Structures are given as C-alpha cells and as structure tokens.
Amino acid sequence: MLKLRPLILCTFLLIINYISAQKKPLDHSVYDAWQSVGSRLMSNDGKWLGYYVDVQEGDGNLYLYSTTQKTQQKFPRASKLFFTSDSKFALFTVKPFYKDIKAVKDKKLKKDKLTKDSLYIVNLSTQKTEKLANIKSYKAPLKGGSFIAYLLENLKDKSSDAAKDDDKEDAKEDDDKNIKPSELVVVNLATGKKQSFQNVVKYQFSENGKQLAFVTQKPEEKKDPKDKDKEKDKPKDKSQPKKYALQSVNLVNLENFGVNKLIEEEGSFAQLTFDQSGTQFALTGTTSAENDLVKDYHLYYFSKNKKAVLNQKSPKMPKDWVISEYQAPNFSKDGKQLYFGVAPKPIAKDTALIVNDHAILDVWSYKDDYLKTIQLKNLNKDLKKSYDAVLQTEKPETLTALSHPKMDSIAIINEGNAPYSLGISNNDSRADFQWTGVEKKTYYLVNNISGEATEFLKNHNGIIYPSPLGKFMVYFNRENGNWYAYDIDKKSTTQLNKGLAVKFTDEEFDMPDYPNAYGLEGFTDKDYSVIIKDRYDLWEFFLDGKTAPKNITNGFGRKNKISFDTYQLDKDIRSFNRTNDMYLFAFNEDNKQSGIFKTKIATSKNPELLQMGDFYGYKNLVKAKNAEVYTYTKETYQQAPNVYISDHFKTENKISDINPQQSQYNWGSTELISWTTPKGYPSKGILYKPEDFDPNKKYPMIVYFYEKLSDGLNRYIAPAPTPSRLNISYFVSNGYLVFAPDISYEDGHPGPSAVEYINSGVEYLKKNSWVNGKKIGIQGQSWGGYQVSYLITQNDLYAAAWAGAPVVNMTSAYGGIRWSSGMNRQFQYEKSQSRIGKTLWEAPELYLENSPLFHLDKVTTPVVIMSNDKDGAVPWYQGIEMFTALRRLDKKVWLLNYNNDDHNLTKRQNKKDIQIREQQFFDYYLKDTKAPVWMTRGIPSTLKGKDWGFELTDEKP
C-alpha cells in the first residue's frame, strides 16, 4: 500500500490540474451579480446579527442570523435595519425592485408611478414578520425599548417630482422642506398599543424612548380646476407676503400617549432635539412670510418648568446677528447646556436689479485669504455658515456667542458638559494653504458663560485631541515630530515622548514635508493616560507627567514587524479601562498576515496571540453592546470576504458564503515578490498568477502601480467595472500575469524613482521563463497615470501602456486648479505627492526633468490616455497636451474623454465601457488578437452615441 501513495498523489494532482483547466475565464457579463458583504449590525444582547449581501447592480439581500440557533432568514431588497434596544424586534424597510426604480429614473417618470417602500417588523422571539405597505420613513429610539413610529406615504398627493439620478434615499426627513402632510403611526411593539396622528411632516423620538415630538401641517385646500385656471391668468404680486401653512409642534408622552401642543403658528419648524433624559426639548423655526428673502428664525426651548424663545433681540446676541436655520440645536450630555447656531444677518438680494444692466464677474485679489476658486466652490456652504452659541438651561433666556469670523470653529468638550469649548482659528494660514496644503491653526479655550477666549496654542501644524473628561489637550506637532499634553487647570504643557529614541512619525514618509504621526488610539478612564502608536507598538503616556511612559505591547510589535491597532467597539464608551482585556488588530509588515491579539494596558506584557494567518481579517470588528459576541469579515485573494461570528476568537463560525459562482471561473493566486533595486533599495510587490498557471508556458504581464500596494497581498479583488484602475481579477482570469510593485521616492525625482523601482521589479520577474518579456504592458491611474507617462519616455521595455488622468506637464499643472475642491495644485509639487519639494522658480530643471511632455519624442510604446472633462483633481488639458504632442510626433496614441465624468469614473456605464476598451487594447498588443474599430479607425463625432467601435477587425492600428 505504501508504494501506491506516490501514484495516488500524482493522479490527484492531474485531476486538480484538469479541473482547473476546465474552468472558464471571467467575462464582462459577470459584474452586476458579483456579491459583496455590506454593513453588519448586532442586537444589543448578541443573539442576532443582521448583515447585507449586496450585488454591484440589482437587488441585494438582508440576512438575519440567530447566534444561538445558528439559523438565518433572507429578506430581499431590505435596507435601514434597526434592532430595538431591548433586542426583541428587528425593523427594516424593503424597497421596490431595482429594475423598477431604474425604469422610473430612465424614463424620468413621476415617483408616484413607483411602488412605495414597505416596513417589516420581525418579532425575534417568535420570528413572525409583520409587513406594512406604503411607508415613507420610520424611526425608533436608540435606547428606549420597543417603540416605532412610521410615516405613511401621502398617496392622495400626486405632485411628486420626476425621479432624478441623484436622489439620496437616506436623506433626512427634516432636510425635505417639501414633504407633504401624512399619517404618522406610533406603536408600542411590546404591548401592541398604537396611536395615529394626521398631517405630520416631521417627527423625532427622544433617545430614551420616553418622548416623541412631531410637527403637523395644515394641508393645502383642494381647489376647483376652474379656479386654478383663473389664478394662472392673474398676474402674481410677489411683493405681497405669502404665509406658511399652519403648523403645530407637539410632544407625546409615550407612557400614556398623552399629547402636549407646544406651538401652533403659521410658520416652519424643524430640527427637533431632545436632551438625553427626554425632559428637555429644543427646535428652530420661523414665522416670517414664506417668500421673505431674509427670514427671522427663533430657537425654542422647553422643559417641565421653563420655556424660552431666543431670537435676534435676545440678550448678548451680537449686533445684527440672528439665530441660524442651518445648525441643529444640541444638548450637552448632562442637559445643562444647549449648543446652537447664530450668524450675521443675511443680506437680501436686490430683486429690483436688472441683470443685463450690470456686469457679472469674479474679482481675484492677492489679498484674498482663500483663492477665488475655493471661495466659489464653498459659496453655498459659506452662505449657510453658522457660528456656535450656547445657553445654560438653568437660565435659557440668555445666550453666549462662542465663535465668530476670526475664530470660526468650535469643538465641544466632554460631550458638551465642560464649562468651556475648544475654539479654532485658521485665519493666519489661509493664503499659505495654496502652496503648503496645510492650515496651521490657533487654539483657544472659550468660556461658555462669558465667551472669553484664551489662546493656548498658536499656529499649530498638527492634530489635537481633547481628553474625554476635558482635563487635557493632547496634540502632535508635525514640525518636530513630538507629542504634548496641555493641562487645562495648570495651564502647563508637557512633552510626552521626551527622552524616547523611538519615532512616533511615519518612518517611511517620502514626501517633501513633515511626516505624519502614526496616531492616537485613545485615552484611559478618568483622563489618566493616553495611548499613542509608533510604527509597530502601542505606548501609554501618563498625563500627569510624573510617571515614565510604558510600551503596552512590550516591544513585541517592533521585534516581529507587527503593527497593532485598538478597536472602538462601543461608541458610548469613550475611554479604555486599564485592567480590562483589550483586543488588538495585528498586521505583519513582512508577510502581510493579519489577525487579532489580546492584552491589558496595565500589564505591559507581550500581547496574547488569538488568531493570525494568511488572510485579511478582523479589521472591521463589531461587538454586541451587552454580550461577548463579535462579528468580522475575513478574506484572501482566492476567497471573498465572508461574515464570521465568535465569542473569544478561539473558535469561529462562518455564516455567509458569497459568490459561489466563482468556482466556475479560472481565478488566481498571489505571491509576495522581493527584489533589490539598482541603487540597492529593497522592495516588494504582488505577483498575481492565473489559477491554471503552467510554468512551462509564457504569459503576457501587465504592471499596475500607484505607490505602495503590497499590503494588499491577501485582499480580495472582485471582478468589477473599476473607476479606471486595472481590473486585476479579470485580466488574471484571462491568462495574464499582473505585477503590482511598491515604489519609494526621492525628493525632486519622482519620475526617476518610478523607473528605479518599477523597471527593476519587471527585470527581476523577466528572469523567469514563464514571463514573456516582449509582451509586458503598464497601467496606472492618476499618480499611476503620471508614472506610466514618464516610464514610456525612458525606454522601450513596454509593449503597451494605459495612462488614466495623467499629469504630463508639471510646469502648467503647477498653477492648475483641483476643481473638486477649488485648491491650487502648487502644494502637490512643493509638499505632497508630486514630490518636487521646490517652487517652479527655485528648481525649473526639476519640473522639466520630471515632466513626460518634454521627453515624448523618445516614446515608442502605444498608449491610451483617459482624461475626462469634469476631472476634479487633474486638469483634463493635461491629457490633451499629451495626446496632441504624441500625435504631432506621429506616435500611436488614443484619448478617451468620458463626457461629464470625473477623475475616477463615477458613472457605471462608463466604467463598463472602459473595461472593454482596456481589454481589447491589451489583448491586441500583448496577445496578438484582432484590433477593435475604435483603435483602427477611431469614432468620428458624427457617430458619437451611435457606434462605440467595439467590433473587431483585421485592420491594424
């Protein structure tokens, strides 16, 4: 029998190879149905887990999994899952079919043609489901038993707008000022008691579920069609005030469903807010005319024995300031303070001005704090700008303004309980922001009673964290790489990492700027200490400054090249207990394994290994609030991310199994590659191989790069129409090798640095007989697109190149605009990713050396450029400069401009289109297949939108 074992093994391997060879390659039809795991939510008692399995285009599913019975139910098209705080019910809505929603949008039909959402209420004890139709929205209290309120669709109103592509399904009801009065139903799910309220437009529970507020609105009176026709013929007098409909604001005591009407006026009321106890209530509203260009808003405050209405005439309101309609009121956790917004009174637009009699222009000034493009980009936000104010609920008639234009931002401290706030000003660095990319900020402590601001940190370049109880401000200074703690009571500052040799800044930072910190992980109870990361380990720094810092992970991370991160598992717990178990996410820098460890802050011992392996998992850990039950996902390149359940991570249950169809396709594997560059620098990269890889064959290879990608060794890459990155899994399945090298950069020489790392990695792989050295292509997007453009000017190593949104002329791009933000691009070259490190006038030779445009005459590689006319990051004329230069030089070049699309494609139809073109391009040059018409003849503008040129032909490009 022993002699037969080699034969059996050989036969087994032959069978495996045969099966692999029978699998089909991926094609472009697979994308829409390919699944991914969406968000996950656990009931507070840990007995139920809800998770979504989404598809790329179509209808996804919600699964409810019982952690005790190990069973699950599937609910197609479900969304907005919520478990009641007592863990007795699951609530969610069910949408219409995707195909129906798409049809309504495509045909621009009225929304009332679409089936309305349904509400499902699942009793988790009996697993019985109640289904309710025609639901506009629902809400439930976060921490208050088993109440639910749902607003029904107003089916009698047919004035719905046409469906739009940019509809936001999760928009808050308070943001919809045109909502029609509808029936609100409030249900105590535990008792079955139910109450309906008519003509409701807004509603909100208190967090503890003891109170419900709602706003009613008098419906518009139905008019006779004849009267409507008469009104159309009448000239409208816009000078006459148009009143709002009559609204009432009501509170419901959910113990007995008693209703207390607080306000009833012709007006508009919104932003309903309770304190944590549910005993105090606030909102904003106006009783001005609906057509007033400037409305007078009020802040309304109610408690059991107090009522206050604040407006522009309130004591201590700054002169010519008003209550802001754009900032919702917010109670401190202890209910003693109420924060809200105020603002300078808006200037009404002069409606008497005749547009054609006046110039319309933008005046740019060297004295502007922000560049005009930033001002215009932020115009709508700036017109709605609110400044912070606070009132003391013991004396609610008086407010204190906390922020103002010279100190325009406030952060509350200790959940708003502190008697002071953190004031923030960037006034002194706004102009420099154009070329530094950093806004230095000055910080103040602002007294919530007097409004007096005391400066404690000036022109700070770095981050700052108030401690949970507000005793300290912990901050990182980028310019010297140190961490500090400011003691608010003592008004003294201590350097936390003084005397430590270890760096707390990015050790691999390779941009011409100050490196960033690895990060602050959190504070311990009672503001006793703070946890800060170095590259690998976690450190505890004691905020009193009297105790030496401790390495919590005992140097285990640095010794084993494992980086540790903490978890925030309960948003209500704001600090770590030093003696409790703490779970740590772990990632091995060398072999790219990930896992989870356990430690205690107070022990400073080596952390205990729970799980570690050749997968990517545990990063997105979710815990049940009141139970030791955890859920997470794990994945590899071969295995899609699936959902797991565990209690203490010694054992685990896999509860999902997405993409079973993958087994039908030729997939692939990953391998970590290491090599040394010509200058002696070590580097890594990922090599992706087809599942049916045969070392006796030669394979074409595509090199895809950005900066550093090797940490993704164990990440799953679903076949998908990408925003313009390489569709790695598709190409690997279709017989390509894909190589993703890491790149490090030398200041002033980003182009040569790309050559140093990418080309040396390619040459290293070419030593293998199974790499076809004559059939290697390169692909990159954005910064990767720039590097593609540079590489093809250096040699003829590559047979084909694809450059997405490249910069080719740094001299013109230097002064360009990032239209998505309005920012000038100078900072990118002086301080950031483009890595020149000097201005154009200090080192023009570096801009020329690193600009592909000035070396395009050396190009022999055919190249496709994607540059879109709504690119918000790279000026799209960069692609035009590259195309016209190569065309003038008689090089083989194509330019794709996806009309009205962005830097990375956003429209799915465009993403699908580019996958086909990219496959056809690389197949022609790397596999010697036929070329498509778009490459051989192009597509004239007369055929735009009629012929996409995908047909293959015997013609040559």
mmCIF file with all atom_site columns, N, CA and C in Angstrom, residues 513-533:
data_model
loop_
_atom_site.group_PDB
_atom_site.id
_atom_site.type_symbol
_atom_site.label_atom_id
_atom_site.label_alt_id
_atom_site.label_comp_id
_atom_site.label_asym_id
_atom_site.label_entity_id
_atom_site.label_seq_id
_atom_site.pdbx_PDB_ins_code
_atom_site.Cartn_x
_atom_site.Cartn_y
_atom_site.Cartn_z
_atom_site.occupancy
_atom_site.B_iso_or_equiv
_atom_site.pdbx_formal_charge
_atom_site.auth_seq_id
_atom_site.auth_comp_id
_atom_site.auth_asym_id
_atom_site.auth_atom_id
_atom_site.pdbx_PDB_model_num
ATOM 1  N N  . ASP A 1 513 ? 7.843   67.047 2.970  1.00 0.00 ? 513 ASP A N  1
ATOM 2  C CA . ASP A 1 513 ? 7.083   67.730 4.012  1.00 0.00 ? 513 ASP A CA 1
ATOM 3  C C  . ASP A 1 513 ? 7.374   67.042 5.335  1.00 0.00 ? 513 ASP A C  1
ATOM 4  N N  . TYR A 1 514 ? 6.778   67.560 6.401  1.00 0.00 ? 514 TYR A N  1
ATOM 5  C CA . TYR A 1 514 ? 6.928   66.927 7.706  1.00 0.00 ? 514 TYR A CA 1
ATOM 6  C C  . TYR A 1 514 ? 6.095   65.644 7.748  1.00 0.00 ? 514 TYR A C  1
ATOM 7  N N  . PRO A 1 515 ? 6.629   64.565 8.303  1.00 0.00 ? 515 PRO A N  1
ATOM 8  C CA . PRO A 1 515 ? 5.866   63.305 8.339  1.00 0.00 ? 515 PRO A CA 1
ATOM 9  C C  . PRO A 1 515 ? 4.693   63.381 9.307  1.00 0.00 ? 515 PRO A C  1
ATOM 10 N N  . ASN A 1 516 ? 3.715   62.538 9.064  1.00 0.00 ? 516 ASN A N  1
ATOM 11 C CA . ASN A 1 516 ? 2.544   62.462 9.919  1.00 0.00 ? 516 ASN A CA 1
ATOM 12 C C  . ASN A 1 516 ? 2.790   61.513 11.090 1.00 0.00 ? 516 ASN A C  1
ATOM 13 N N  . ALA A 1 517 ? 1.946   61.634 12.102 1.00 0.00 ? 517 ALA A N  1
ATOM 14 C CA . ALA A 1 517 ? 2.012   60.731 13.247 1.00 0.00 ? 517 ALA A CA 1
ATOM 15 C C  . ALA A 1 517 ? 1.350   59.404 12.897 1.00 0.00 ? 517 ALA A C  1
ATOM 16 N N  . TYR A 1 518 ? 1.734   58.352 13.590 1.00 0.00 ? 518 TYR A N  1
ATOM 17 C CA . TYR A 1 518 ? 1.049   57.073 13.427 1.00 0.00 ? 518 TYR A CA 1
ATOM 18 C C  . TYR A 1 518 ? -0.330  57.112 14.071 1.00 0.00 ? 518 TYR A C  1
ATOM 19 N N  . GLY A 1 519 ? -0.511  57.971 15.057 1.00 0.00 ? 519 GLY A N  1
ATOM 20 C CA . GLY A 1 519 ? -1.864  58.166 15.539 1.00 0.00 ? 519 GLY A CA 1
ATOM 21 C C  . GLY A 1 519 ? -2.045  57.997 17.032 1.00 0.00 ? 519 GLY A C  1
ATOM 22 N N  . LEU A 1 520 ? -3.098  58.607 17.530 1.00 0.00 ? 520 LEU A N  1
ATOM 23 C CA . LEU A 1 520 ? -3.530  58.473 18.922 1.00 0.00 ? 520 LEU A CA 1
ATOM 24 C C  . LEU A 1 520 ? -4.678  57.474 18.942 1.00 0.00 ? 520 LEU A C  1
ATOM 25 N N  . GLU A 1 521 ? -4.558  56.454 19.774 1.00 0.00 ? 521 GLU A N  1
ATOM 26 C CA . GLU A 1 521 ? -5.550  55.374 19.801 1.00 0.00 ? 521 GLU A CA 1
ATOM 27 C C  . GLU A 1 521 ? -6.680  55.619 20.791 1.00 0.00 ? 521 GLU A C  1
ATOM 28 N N  . GLY A 1 522 ? -6.434  56.431 21.811 1.00 0.00 ? 522 GLY A N  1
ATOM 29 C CA . GLY A 1 522 ? -7.492  56.691 22.782 1.00 0.00 ? 522 GLY A CA 1
ATOM 30 C C  . GLY A 1 522 ? -6.918  57.043 24.145 1.00 0.00 ? 522 GLY A C  1
ATOM 31 N N  . PHE A 1 523 ? -7.830  57.314 25.082 1.00 0.00 ? 523 PHE A N  1
ATOM 32 C CA . PHE A 1 523 ? -7.462  57.680 26.448 1.00 0.00 ? 523 PHE A CA 1
ATOM 33 C C  . PHE A 1 523 ? -7.932  56.585 27.402 1.00 0.00 ? 523 PHE A C  1
ATOM 34 N N  . THR A 1 524 ? -7.346  56.548 28.579 1.00 0.00 ? 524 THR A N  1
ATOM 35 C CA . THR A 1 524 ? -7.822  55.636 29.608 1.00 0.00 ? 524 THR A CA 1
ATOM 36 C C  . THR A 1 524 ? -8.798  56.359 30.530 1.00 0.00 ? 524 THR A C  1
ATOM 37 N N  . ASP A 1 525 ? -9.487  55.582 31.348 1.00 0.00 ? 525 ASP A N  1
ATOM 38 C CA . ASP A 1 525 ? -10.516 56.139 32.226 1.00 0.00 ? 525 ASP A CA 1
ATOM 39 C C  . ASP A 1 525 ? -9.957  57.261 33.105 1.00 0.00 ? 525 ASP A C  1
ATOM 40 N N  . LYS A 1 526 ? -10.827 58.232 33.387 1.00 0.00 ? 526 LYS A N  1
ATOM 41 C CA . LYS A 1 526 ? -10.533 59.364 34.267 1.00 0.00 ? 526 LYS A CA 1
ATOM 42 C C  . LYS A 1 526 ? -9.423  60.264 33.732 1.00 0.00 ? 526 LYS A C  1
ATOM 43 N N  . ASP A 1 527 ? -9.189  60.222 32.414 1.00 0.00 ? 527 ASP A N  1
ATOM 44 C CA . ASP A 1 527 ? -8.129  61.027 31.793 1.00 0.00 ? 527 ASP A CA 1
ATOM 45 C C  . ASP A 1 527 ? -6.761  60.734 32.406 1.00 0.00 ? 527 ASP A C  1
ATOM 46 N N  . TYR A 1 528 ? -6.568  59.461 32.764 1.00 0.00 ? 528 TYR A N  1
ATOM 47 C CA . TYR A 1 528 ? -5.338  59.092 33.465 1.00 0.00 ? 528 TYR A CA 1
ATOM 48 C C  . TYR A 1 528 ? -4.143  59.048 32.521 1.00 0.00 ? 528 TYR A C  1
ATOM 49 N N  . SER A 1 529 ? -4.358  58.504 31.309 1.00 0.00 ? 529 SER A N  1
ATOM 50 C CA . SER A 1 529 ? -3.253  58.363 30.372 1.00 0.00 ? 529 SER A CA 1
ATOM 51 C C  . SER A 1 529 ? -3.801  58.345 28.950 1.00 0.00 ? 529 SER A C  1
ATOM 52 N N  . VAL A 1 530 ? -2.882  58.366 27.990 1.00 0.00 ? 530 VAL A N  1
ATOM 53 C CA . VAL A 1 530 ? -3.247  58.368 26.577 1.00 0.00 ? 530 VAL A CA 1
ATOM 54 C C  . VAL A 1 530 ? -2.445  57.278 25.873 1.00 0.00 ? 530 VAL A C  1
ATOM 55 N N  . ILE A 1 531 ? -3.063  56.616 24.905 1.00 0.00 ? 531 ILE A N  1
ATOM 56 C CA . ILE A 1 531 ? -2.414  55.543 24.152 1.00 0.00 ? 531 ILE A CA 1
ATOM 57 C C  . ILE A 1 531 ? -2.037  56.079 22.770 1.00 0.00 ? 531 ILE A C  1
ATOM 58 N N  . ILE A 1 532 ? -0.744  56.003 22.448 1.00 0.00 ? 532 ILE A N  1
ATOM 59 C CA . ILE A 1 532 ? -0.222  56.544 21.192 1.00 0.00 ? 532 ILE A CA 1
ATOM 60 C C  . ILE A 1 532 ? 0.603   55.468 20.492 1.00 0.00 ? 532 ILE A C  1
ATOM 61 N N  . LYS A 1 533 ? 0.545   55.448 19.167 1.00 0.00 ? 533 LYS A N  1
ATOM 62 C CA . LYS A 1 533 ? 1.218   54.424 18.366 1.00 0.00 ? 533 LYS A CA 1
ATOM 63 C C  . LYS A 1 533 ? 2.592   54.891 17.889 1.00 0.00 ? 533 LYS A C  1
#
